Coordinates of C-alpha atoms and ligand atoms in Angstrom, one line a residue:
X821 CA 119.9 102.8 49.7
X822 CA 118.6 99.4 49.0
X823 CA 119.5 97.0 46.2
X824 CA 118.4 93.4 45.7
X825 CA 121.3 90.9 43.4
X826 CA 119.6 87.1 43.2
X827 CA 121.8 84.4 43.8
X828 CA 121.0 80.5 44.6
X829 CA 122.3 77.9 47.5
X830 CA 122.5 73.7 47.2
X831 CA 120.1 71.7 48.9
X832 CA 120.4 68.1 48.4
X833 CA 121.2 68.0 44.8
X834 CA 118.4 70.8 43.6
X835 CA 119.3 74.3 43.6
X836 CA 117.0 76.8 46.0
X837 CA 116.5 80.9 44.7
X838 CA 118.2 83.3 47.3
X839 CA 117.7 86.7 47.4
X840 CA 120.5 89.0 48.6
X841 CA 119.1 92.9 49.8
X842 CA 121.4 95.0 51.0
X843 CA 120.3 98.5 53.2
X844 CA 122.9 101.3 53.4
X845 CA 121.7 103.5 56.1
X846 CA 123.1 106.2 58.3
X847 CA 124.4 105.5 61.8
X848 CA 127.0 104.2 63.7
X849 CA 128.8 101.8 61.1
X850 CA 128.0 98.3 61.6
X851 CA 127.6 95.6 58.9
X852 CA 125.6 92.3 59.6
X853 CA 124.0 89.8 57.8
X854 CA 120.2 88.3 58.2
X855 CA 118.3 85.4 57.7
X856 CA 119.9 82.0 59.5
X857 CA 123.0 82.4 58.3
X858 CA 125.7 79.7 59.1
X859 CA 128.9 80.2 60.3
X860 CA 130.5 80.3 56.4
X861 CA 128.2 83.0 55.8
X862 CA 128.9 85.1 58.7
X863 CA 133.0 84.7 57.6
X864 CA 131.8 86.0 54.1
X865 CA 131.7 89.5 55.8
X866 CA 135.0 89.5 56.2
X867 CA 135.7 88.3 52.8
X868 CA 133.3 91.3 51.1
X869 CA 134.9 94.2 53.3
X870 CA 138.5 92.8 52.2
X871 CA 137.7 92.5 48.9
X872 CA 135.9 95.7 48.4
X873 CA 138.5 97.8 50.0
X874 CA 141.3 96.2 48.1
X875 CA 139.5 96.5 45.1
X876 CA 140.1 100.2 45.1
X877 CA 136.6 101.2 46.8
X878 CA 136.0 102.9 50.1
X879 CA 134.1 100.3 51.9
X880 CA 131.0 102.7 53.3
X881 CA 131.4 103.9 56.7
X882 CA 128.0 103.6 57.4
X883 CA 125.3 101.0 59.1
X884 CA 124.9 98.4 56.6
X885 CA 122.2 95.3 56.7
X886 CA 122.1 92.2 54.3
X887 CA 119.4 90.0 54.4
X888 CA 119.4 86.5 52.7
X889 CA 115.7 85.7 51.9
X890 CA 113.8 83.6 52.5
X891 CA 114.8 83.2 56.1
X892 CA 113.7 79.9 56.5
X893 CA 116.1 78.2 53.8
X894 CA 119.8 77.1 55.3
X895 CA 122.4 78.9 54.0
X896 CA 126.2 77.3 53.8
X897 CA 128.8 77.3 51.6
X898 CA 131.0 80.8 50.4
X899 CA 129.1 81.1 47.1
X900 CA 127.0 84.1 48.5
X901 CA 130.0 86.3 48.9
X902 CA 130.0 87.2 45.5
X903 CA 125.8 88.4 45.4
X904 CA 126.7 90.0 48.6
X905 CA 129.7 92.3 47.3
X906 CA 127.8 93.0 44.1
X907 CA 124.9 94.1 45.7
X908 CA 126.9 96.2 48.7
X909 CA 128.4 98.1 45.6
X910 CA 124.9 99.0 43.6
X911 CA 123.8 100.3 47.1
X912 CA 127.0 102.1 47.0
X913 CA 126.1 103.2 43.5
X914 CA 128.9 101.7 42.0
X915 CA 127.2 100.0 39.5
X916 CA 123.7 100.2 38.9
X917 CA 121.4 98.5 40.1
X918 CA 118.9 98.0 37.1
X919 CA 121.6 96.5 35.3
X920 CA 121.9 93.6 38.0
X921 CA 118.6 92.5 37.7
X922 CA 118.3 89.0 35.5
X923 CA 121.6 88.5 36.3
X924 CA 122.0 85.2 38.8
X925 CA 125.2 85.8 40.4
X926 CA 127.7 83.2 42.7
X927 CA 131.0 83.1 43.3
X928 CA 133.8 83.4 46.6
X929 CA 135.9 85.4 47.1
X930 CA 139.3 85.9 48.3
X931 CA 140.2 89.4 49.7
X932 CA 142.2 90.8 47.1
X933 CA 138.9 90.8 45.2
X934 CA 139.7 87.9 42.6
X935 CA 136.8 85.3 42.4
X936 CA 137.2 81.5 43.9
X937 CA 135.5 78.4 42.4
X938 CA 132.3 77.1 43.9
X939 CA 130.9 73.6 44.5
X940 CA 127.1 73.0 43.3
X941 CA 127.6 75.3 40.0
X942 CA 125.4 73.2 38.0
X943 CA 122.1 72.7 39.6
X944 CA 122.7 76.3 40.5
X945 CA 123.2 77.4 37.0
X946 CA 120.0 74.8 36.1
X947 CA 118.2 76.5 38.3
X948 CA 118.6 80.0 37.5
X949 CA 117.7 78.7 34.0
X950 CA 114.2 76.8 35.6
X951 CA 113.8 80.3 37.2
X952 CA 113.9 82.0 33.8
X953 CA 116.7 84.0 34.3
X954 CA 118.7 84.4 30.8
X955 CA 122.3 85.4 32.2
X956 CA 124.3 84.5 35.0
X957 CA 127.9 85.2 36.3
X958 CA 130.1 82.5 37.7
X959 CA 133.5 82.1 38.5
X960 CA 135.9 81.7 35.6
X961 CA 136.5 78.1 36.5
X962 CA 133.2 77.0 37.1
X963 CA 132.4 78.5 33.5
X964 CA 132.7 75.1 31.2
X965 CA 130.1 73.3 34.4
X966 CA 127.7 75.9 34.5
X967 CA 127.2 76.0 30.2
X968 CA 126.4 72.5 30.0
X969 CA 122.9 74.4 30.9
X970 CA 121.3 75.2 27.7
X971 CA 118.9 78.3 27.5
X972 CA 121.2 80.6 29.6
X973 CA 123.8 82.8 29.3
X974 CA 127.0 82.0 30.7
X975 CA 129.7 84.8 31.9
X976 CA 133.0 83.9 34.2
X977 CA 135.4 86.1 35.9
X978 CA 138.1 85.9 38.1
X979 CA 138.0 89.3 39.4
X980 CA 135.4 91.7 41.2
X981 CA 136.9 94.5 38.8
X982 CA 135.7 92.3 35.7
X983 CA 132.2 92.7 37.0
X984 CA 132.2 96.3 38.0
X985 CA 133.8 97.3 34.2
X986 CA 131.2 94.8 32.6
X987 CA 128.6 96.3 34.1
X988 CA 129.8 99.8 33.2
X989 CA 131.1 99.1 29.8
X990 CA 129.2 95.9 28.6
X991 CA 132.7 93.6 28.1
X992 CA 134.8 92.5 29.9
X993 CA 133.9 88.7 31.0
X994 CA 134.4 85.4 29.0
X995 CA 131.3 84.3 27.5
X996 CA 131.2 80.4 27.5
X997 CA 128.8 79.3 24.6
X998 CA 126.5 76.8 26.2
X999 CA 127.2 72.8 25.2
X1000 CA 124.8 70.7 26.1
X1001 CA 127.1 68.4 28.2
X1002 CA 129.1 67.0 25.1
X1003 CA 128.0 63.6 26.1
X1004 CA 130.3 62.4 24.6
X1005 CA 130.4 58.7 22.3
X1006 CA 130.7 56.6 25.5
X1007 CA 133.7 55.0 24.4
X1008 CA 136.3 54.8 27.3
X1009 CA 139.7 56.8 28.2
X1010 CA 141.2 54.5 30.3
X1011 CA 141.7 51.7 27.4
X1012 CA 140.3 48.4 30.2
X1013 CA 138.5 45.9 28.2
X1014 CA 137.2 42.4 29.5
X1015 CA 139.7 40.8 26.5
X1016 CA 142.4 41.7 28.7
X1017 CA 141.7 39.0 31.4
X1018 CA 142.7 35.4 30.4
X1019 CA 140.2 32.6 31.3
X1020 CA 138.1 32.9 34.5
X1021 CA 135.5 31.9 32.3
X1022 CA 132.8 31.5 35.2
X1023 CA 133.8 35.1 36.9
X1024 CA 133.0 36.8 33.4
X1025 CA 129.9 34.7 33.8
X1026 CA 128.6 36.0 36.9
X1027 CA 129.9 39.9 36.4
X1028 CA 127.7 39.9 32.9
X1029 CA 124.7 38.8 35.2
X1030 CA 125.8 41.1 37.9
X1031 CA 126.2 44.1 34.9
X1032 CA 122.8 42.9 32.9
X1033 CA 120.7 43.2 36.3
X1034 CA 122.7 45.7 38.6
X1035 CA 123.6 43.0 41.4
X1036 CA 125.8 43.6 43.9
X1037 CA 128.7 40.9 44.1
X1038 CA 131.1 39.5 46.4
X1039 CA 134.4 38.3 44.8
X1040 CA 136.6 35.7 46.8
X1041 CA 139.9 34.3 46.1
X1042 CA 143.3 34.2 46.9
X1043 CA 146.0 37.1 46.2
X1044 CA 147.0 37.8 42.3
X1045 CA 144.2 35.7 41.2
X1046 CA 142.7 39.1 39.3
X1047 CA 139.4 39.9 41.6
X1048 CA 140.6 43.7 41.2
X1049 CA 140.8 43.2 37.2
X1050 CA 137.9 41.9 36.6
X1051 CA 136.5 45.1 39.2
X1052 CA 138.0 47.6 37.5
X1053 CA 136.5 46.3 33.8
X1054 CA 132.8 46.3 35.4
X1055 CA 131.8 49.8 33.8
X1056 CA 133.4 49.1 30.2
X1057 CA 130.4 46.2 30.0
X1058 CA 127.7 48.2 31.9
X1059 CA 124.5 49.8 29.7
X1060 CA 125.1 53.5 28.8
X1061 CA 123.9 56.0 31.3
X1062 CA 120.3 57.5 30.3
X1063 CA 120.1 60.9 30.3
X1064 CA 118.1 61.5 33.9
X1065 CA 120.8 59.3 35.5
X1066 CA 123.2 61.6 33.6
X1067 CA 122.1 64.5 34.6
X1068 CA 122.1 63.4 38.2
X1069 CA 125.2 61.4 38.7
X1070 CA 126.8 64.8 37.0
X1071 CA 125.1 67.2 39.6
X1072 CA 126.4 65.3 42.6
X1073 CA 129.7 65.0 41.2
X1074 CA 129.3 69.1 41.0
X1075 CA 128.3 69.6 44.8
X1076 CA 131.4 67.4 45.3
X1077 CA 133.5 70.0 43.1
X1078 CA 134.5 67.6 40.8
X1079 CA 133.1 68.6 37.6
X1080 CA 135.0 71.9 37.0
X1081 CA 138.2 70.5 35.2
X1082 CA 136.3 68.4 32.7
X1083 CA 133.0 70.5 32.8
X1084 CA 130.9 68.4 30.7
X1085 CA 128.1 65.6 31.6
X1086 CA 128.9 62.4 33.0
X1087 CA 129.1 60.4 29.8
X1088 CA 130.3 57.0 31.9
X1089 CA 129.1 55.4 34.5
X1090 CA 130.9 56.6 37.7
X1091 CA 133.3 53.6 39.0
X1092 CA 134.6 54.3 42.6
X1093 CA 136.8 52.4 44.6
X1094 CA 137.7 54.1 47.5
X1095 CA 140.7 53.0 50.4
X1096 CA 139.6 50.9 53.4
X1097 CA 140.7 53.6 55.8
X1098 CA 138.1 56.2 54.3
X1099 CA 136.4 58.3 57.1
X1100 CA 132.7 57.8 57.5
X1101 CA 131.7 60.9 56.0
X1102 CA 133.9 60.6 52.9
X1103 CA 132.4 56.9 52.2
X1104 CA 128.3 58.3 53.3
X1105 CA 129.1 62.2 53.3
X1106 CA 128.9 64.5 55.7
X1107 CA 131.0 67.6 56.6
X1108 CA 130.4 71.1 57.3
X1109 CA 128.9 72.0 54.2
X1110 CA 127.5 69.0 53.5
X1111 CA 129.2 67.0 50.7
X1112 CA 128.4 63.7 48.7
X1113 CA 130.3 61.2 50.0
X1114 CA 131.4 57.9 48.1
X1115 CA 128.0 56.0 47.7
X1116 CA 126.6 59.1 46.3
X1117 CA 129.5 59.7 43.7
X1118 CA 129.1 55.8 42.3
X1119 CA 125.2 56.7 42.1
X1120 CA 124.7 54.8 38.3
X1121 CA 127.8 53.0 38.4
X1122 CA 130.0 51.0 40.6
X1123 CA 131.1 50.9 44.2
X1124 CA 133.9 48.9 44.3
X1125 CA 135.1 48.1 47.9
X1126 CA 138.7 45.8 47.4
X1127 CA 140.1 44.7 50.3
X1128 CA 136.6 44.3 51.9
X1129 CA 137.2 43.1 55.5
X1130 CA 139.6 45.7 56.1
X1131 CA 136.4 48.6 55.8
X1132 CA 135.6 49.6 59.5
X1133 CA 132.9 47.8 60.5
X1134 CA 131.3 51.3 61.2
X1135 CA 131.1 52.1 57.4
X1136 CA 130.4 48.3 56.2
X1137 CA 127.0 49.5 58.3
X1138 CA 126.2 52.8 57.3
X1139 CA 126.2 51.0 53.6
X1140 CA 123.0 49.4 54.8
X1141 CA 121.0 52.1 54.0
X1142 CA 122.1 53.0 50.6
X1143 CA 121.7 50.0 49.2
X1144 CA 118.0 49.3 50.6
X1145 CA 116.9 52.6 49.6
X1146 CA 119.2 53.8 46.8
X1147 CA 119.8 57.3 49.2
X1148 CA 121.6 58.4 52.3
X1149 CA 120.2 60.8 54.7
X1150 CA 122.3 62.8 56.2
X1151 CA 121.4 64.1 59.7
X1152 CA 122.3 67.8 61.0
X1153 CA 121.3 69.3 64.0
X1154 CA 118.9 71.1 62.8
X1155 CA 117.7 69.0 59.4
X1156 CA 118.7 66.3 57.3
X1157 CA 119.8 66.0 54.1
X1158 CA 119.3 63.9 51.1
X1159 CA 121.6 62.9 48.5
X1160 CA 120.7 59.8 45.8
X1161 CA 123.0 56.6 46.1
X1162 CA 121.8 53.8 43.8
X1163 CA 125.2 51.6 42.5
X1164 CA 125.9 48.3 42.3
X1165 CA 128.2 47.5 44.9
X1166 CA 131.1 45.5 43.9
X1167 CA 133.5 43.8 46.9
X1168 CA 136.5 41.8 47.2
X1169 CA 138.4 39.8 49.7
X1170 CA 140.6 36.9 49.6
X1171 CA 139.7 33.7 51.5
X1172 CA 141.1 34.3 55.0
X1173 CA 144.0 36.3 56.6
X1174 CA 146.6 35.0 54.4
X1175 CA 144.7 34.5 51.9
X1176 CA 145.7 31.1 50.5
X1177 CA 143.0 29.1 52.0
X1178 CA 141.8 27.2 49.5
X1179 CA 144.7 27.8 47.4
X1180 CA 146.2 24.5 45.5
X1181 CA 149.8 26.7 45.1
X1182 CA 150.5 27.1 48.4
X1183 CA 149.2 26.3 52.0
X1184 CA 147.1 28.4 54.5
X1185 CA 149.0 29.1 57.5
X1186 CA 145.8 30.9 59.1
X1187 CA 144.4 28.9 62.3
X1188 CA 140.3 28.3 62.7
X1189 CA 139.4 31.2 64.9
X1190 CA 141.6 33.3 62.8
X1191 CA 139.6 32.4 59.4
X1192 CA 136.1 33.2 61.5
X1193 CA 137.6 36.3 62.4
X1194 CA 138.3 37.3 59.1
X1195 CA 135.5 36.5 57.7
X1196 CA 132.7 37.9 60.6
X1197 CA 134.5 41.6 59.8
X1198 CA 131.6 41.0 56.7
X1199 CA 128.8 41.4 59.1
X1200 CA 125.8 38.7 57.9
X1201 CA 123.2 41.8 56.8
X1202 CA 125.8 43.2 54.0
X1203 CA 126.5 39.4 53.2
X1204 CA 123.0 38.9 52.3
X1205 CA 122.7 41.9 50.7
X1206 CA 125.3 40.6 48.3
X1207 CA 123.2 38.9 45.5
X1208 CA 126.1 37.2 44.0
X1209 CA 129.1 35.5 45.8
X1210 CA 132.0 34.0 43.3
X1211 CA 134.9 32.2 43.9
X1212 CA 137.7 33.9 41.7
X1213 CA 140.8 30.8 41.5
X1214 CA 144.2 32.1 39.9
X1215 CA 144.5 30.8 36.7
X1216 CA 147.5 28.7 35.6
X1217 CA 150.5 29.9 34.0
X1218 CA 149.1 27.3 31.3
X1219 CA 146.6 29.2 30.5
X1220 CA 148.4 32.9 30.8
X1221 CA 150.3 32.1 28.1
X1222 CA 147.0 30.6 26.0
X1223 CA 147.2 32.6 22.7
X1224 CA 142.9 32.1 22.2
X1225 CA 141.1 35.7 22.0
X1226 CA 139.1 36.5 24.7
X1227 CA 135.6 38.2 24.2
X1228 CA 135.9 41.9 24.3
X1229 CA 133.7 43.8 26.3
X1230 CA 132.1 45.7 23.7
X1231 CA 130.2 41.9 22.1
X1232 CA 129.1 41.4 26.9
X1233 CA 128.0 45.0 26.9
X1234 CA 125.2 44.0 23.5
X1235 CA 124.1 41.3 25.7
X1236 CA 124.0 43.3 29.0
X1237 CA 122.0 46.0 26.7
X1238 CA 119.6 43.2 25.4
X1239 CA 119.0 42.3 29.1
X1240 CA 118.6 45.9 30.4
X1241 CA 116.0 46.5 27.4
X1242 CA 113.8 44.1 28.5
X1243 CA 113.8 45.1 32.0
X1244 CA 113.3 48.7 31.3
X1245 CA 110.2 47.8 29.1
X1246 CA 109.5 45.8 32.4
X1247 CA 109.7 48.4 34.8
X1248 CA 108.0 51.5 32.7
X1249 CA 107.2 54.6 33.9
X1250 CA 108.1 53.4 37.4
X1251 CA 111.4 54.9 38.0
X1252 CA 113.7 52.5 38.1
X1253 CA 116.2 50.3 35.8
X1254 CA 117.3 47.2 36.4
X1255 CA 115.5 44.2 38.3
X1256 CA 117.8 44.3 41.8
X1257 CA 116.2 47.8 42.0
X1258 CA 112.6 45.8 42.4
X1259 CA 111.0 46.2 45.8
X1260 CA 109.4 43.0 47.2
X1261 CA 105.7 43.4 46.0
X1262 CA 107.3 43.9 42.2
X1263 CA 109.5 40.9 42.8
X1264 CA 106.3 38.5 43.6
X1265 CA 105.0 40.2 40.4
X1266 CA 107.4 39.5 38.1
X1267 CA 109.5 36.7 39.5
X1268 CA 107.1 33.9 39.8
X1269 CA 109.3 30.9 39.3
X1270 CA 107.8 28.0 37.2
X1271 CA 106.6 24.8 39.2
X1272 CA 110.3 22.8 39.0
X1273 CA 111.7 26.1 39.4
X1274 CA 109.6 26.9 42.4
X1275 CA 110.2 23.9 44.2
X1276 CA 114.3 24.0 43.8
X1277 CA 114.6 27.1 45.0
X1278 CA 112.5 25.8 48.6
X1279 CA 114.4 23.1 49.0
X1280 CA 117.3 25.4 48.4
X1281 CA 116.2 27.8 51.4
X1282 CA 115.2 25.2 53.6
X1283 CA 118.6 23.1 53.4
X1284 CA 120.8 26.3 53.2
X1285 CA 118.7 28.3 56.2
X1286 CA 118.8 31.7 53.7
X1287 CA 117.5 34.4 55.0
X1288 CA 114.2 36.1 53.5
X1289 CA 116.5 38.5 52.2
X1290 CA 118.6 35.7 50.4
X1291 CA 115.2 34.2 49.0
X1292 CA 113.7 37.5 47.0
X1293 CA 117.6 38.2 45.9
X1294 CA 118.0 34.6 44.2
X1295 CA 114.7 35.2 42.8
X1296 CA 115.7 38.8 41.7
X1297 CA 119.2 37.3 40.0
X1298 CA 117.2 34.6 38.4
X1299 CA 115.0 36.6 36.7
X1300 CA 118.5 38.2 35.1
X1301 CA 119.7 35.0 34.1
X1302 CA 116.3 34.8 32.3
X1303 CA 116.4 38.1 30.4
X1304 CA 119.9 37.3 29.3
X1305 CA 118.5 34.6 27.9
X1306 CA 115.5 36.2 26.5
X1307 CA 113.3 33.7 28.1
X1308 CA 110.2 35.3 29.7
X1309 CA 109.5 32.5 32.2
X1310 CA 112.0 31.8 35.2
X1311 CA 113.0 28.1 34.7
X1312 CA 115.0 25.4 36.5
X1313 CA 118.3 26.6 35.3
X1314 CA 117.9 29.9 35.5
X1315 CA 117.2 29.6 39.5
X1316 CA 119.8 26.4 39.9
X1317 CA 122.4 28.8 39.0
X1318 CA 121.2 31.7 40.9
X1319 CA 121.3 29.7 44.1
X1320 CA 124.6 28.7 43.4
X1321 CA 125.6 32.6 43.7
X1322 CA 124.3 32.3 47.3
X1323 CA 125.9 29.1 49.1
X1324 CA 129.5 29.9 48.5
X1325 CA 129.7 31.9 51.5
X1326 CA 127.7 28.8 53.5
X1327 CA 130.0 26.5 52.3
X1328 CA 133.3 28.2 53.1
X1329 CA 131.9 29.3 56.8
X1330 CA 133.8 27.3 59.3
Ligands
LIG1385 N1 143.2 36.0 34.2 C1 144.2 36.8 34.1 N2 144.6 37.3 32.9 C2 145.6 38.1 32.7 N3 146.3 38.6 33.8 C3 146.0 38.2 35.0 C4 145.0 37.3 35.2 N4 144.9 37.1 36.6 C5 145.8 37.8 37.1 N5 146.5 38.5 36.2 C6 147.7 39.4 36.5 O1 147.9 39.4 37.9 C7 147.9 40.7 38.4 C8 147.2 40.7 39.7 O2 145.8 40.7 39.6 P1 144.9 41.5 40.6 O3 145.6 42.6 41.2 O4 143.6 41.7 40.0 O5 144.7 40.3 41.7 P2 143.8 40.4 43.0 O6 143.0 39.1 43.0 O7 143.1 41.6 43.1 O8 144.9 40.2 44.2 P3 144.9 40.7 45.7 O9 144.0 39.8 46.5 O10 146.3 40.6 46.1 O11 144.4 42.1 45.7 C9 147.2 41.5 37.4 O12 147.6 42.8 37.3 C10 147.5 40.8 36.1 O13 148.7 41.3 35.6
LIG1386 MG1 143.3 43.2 44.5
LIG1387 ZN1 145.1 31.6 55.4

């Protein structure tokens, strides 16, 4: 007997149909699976037979085929072991096989039969809702993920059992009413807020300009002086997430398996700040099943490397790609992969090894060499790719213990979302956000530097020897410094202070 149960796999961060058909036929008992599957797929045998049988069934003693359609579509992960044992027991006649249809079914099992969470629930579940199915059954704990989906019914279950009685007696399974996401008011859990930090007037400075226009910055100074509290604050001044960049940042952060636990859309922008000793494929991704790997989780938000030197200088280059293109690729045998990764990437180091040099508290014990070493672990392509390098100087006990208010971030955030508005009437209908996501043909377009302007910023170039690179990014951060000013042209100051975001690293090479 044949039965067909629909079910859907991850590719990227979209969701692809799968068909599961299973043949029961007389003849020597066998049981195999069809259509490319990978080496997860081929364990999910295992896990159907266990489950089956110690679900009470007599697992059929006959020569049964599955085949995954279409063929041509890679097939990883263990969410087809749920389809698989569904459909193996409406070719058993179990349940019936009418009743499966418009059903989209995923889940994993383990072999007593109960039901395992899956990564990639969400664009699975959006799928089955762009395919116009009107029900589908996920695991229990994937339930809150999958109902941010609106349109389509939402069932969880922790047990084969739950599906075989709901099936036979219509109850059974926990019906999660969809939510839409709750998106939340974007106010922030974690209580941070710019007041917070005393002083470091020009460091608030230059993060508002690195917020308003989504510049990557470089942050130097010597230990305690606050570069990873004035990080960590970045998102609470950062525009709200629009609803596409929602809805993506949320479905990569489901293929990563986060989402289950708080099962509702991203409603912040992500801020990630992972250790210097992360692998390659947790910082890019990578893996088996391929997952998103760090660049792709701060996709709309922040990458905050602290601690910069210390990354391997293997990762520091796979970071190249991201930020030029605002993806990785990641290669497989066979095919590659594509996962978005567009975030403003945030770093800090202190001045040399000891990190005093520089320091008026206390002297630098670190020789010459010792410094250059340091320093060329920041290999020069990531440096210029850095649009804004600040010095961050401790502040003095003086001015710790200054009672004067400090701007909260919620009054930077109006201006950063006075900035961003401009720019996104700017850059309509042309897919991106902010003005470091301009390629070079937009930035001749729409950072034309006035005459005085112009002629600064050569001068600049020629006497500094910045890169090409360096040039369109000054131009690119002075066309920030602009919109927070609501001026329309790009004028002397706005450019004088962009270049100064560029020499610091010039003038502290040795
Ligand atoms: N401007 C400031 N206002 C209030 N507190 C500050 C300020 N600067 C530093 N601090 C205090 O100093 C602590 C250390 O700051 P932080 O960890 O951000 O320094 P850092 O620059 O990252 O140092 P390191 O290079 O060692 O990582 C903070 O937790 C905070 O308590
Ligand atoms: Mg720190
Ligand atoms: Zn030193």
């Amino acid at each position: 007997m044949i039965s067909k149960v629909s079910t859907a796999t991850v590719y990227g961060i979209d969701g692809i149909k799968i068909d599961v058909e299973v043949d029961i036929s007389y003849g020597l008992p066998a049981f195999s699976i069809v259509g490319l599957p990978e080496t997860s797929v081929k364990e999910s045998k295992e896990r159907v037979r266990a489950a089956i049988k110690n679900s009470g069934f007599e697992f059929p003693n006959d020569r049964i085929t599955i085949n995954l359609a279409p063929a041509d579509v890679r097939k990883e992960g263990s969410s087809f072991d749920l389809p698989i044992a569904i459909a193996v027991l409406a070719a058993m006649g179990v349940i019936k096989e009418e009743d499966v249809r418009g059903y989209l079914i995923a889940g994993e099992l383990s072999l007593d039969g109960r039901i395992k969470s899956v990564r990639g629930i969400l664009p699975i579940t959006m799928l089955a809702n762009k395919e116009g199915y009107r029900k589908i059954i996920v695991p229990l704990e994937n339930g809150r993920e999958a109902s941010i989906v609106k349109g389509i019914k939402v069932y969880g279950t922790s047990h084969i059992l739950d599906i075989v009685h709901f099936f036979k007696e219509g109850d059974g399974l926990k019906d999660f009413a969809s939510h839409g996401g709750d998106a939340g008011t974007g106010a922030r859990k974690d209580g941070l807020d710019f007041s917070d930090i005393k002083g470091q007037t020009q460091a608030k400075r230059a993060l508002e300009i690195a917020a308003s226009g989504g510049h990557n910055i470089l942050m130097i100074g010597p230990p305690g002086s606050g570069k990873t509290m004035l990080a960590r604050r970045i998102p609470t001044i950062l525009p709200r997430l629009h609803y596409e960049e929602a809805i993506e940042a949320t479905k990569i952060h489901s293929i990563a398996g986060l989402l289950m636990s708080r099962g509702s859309l991203l409603s912040e922008r992500p801020f990630r700040a992972p250790h210097h000793t992360i692998s390659d494929a947790g910082l890019i991704g990578g893996g088996h099943v391929p997952k998103p790997g760090e660049v792709s989780l701060a996709h709309g938000g922040v990458l905050f490397l602290d601690e910069f030197p210390e990354f391997r200088r293997n990762a520091l280059d796979a970071l190249r790609q991201p930020l030029e293109d605002g993806h990785v690729t990641i290669s497989r045998v066979t095919h590659a992969i594509t996962f978005p990764a567009r975030f403003m990437l945030v770093a800090a180091m202190n001045p040399c090894p000891c990190g005093y040099f520089g320091d008026t508290r206390k002297a630098c014990v670190c020789s010459g060499s010792q410094i250059h070493r340091y320093r060329s672990k920041v290999s020069g392509p990531l440096l210029d790719r850095m649009d804004i390098h600040i010095e961050v100087p401790p502040v003095t006990i003086r001015e710790l213990s200054l009672d004067r208010e400090e701007e909260p971030s919620e009054r930077i955030q109006e201006r950063v979302a006075a900035a961003r508005t401009l720019q996104e009437e700017r850059f309509r209908d042309r897919k991106i956000y902010a003005n470091s996501q301009m390629p070079v043909r937009m930035v001749k377009k729409y950072c034309l530097p006035n005459g005085d302007a112009g002629s600064l910023l050569e001068k600049a170039v020629e006497k500094f020897g910045l890169s090409p690179r360096a040039y369109h990014r000054i131009l690119k951060v002075a066309r920030t410094i602009a919109d927070l000013e609501g001026s329309s042209g790009i004028e002397e100051p706005h450019v004088a202070e962009a270049i100064q975001y560029r020499v610091l690293d010039k003038r502290l090479t040795i």
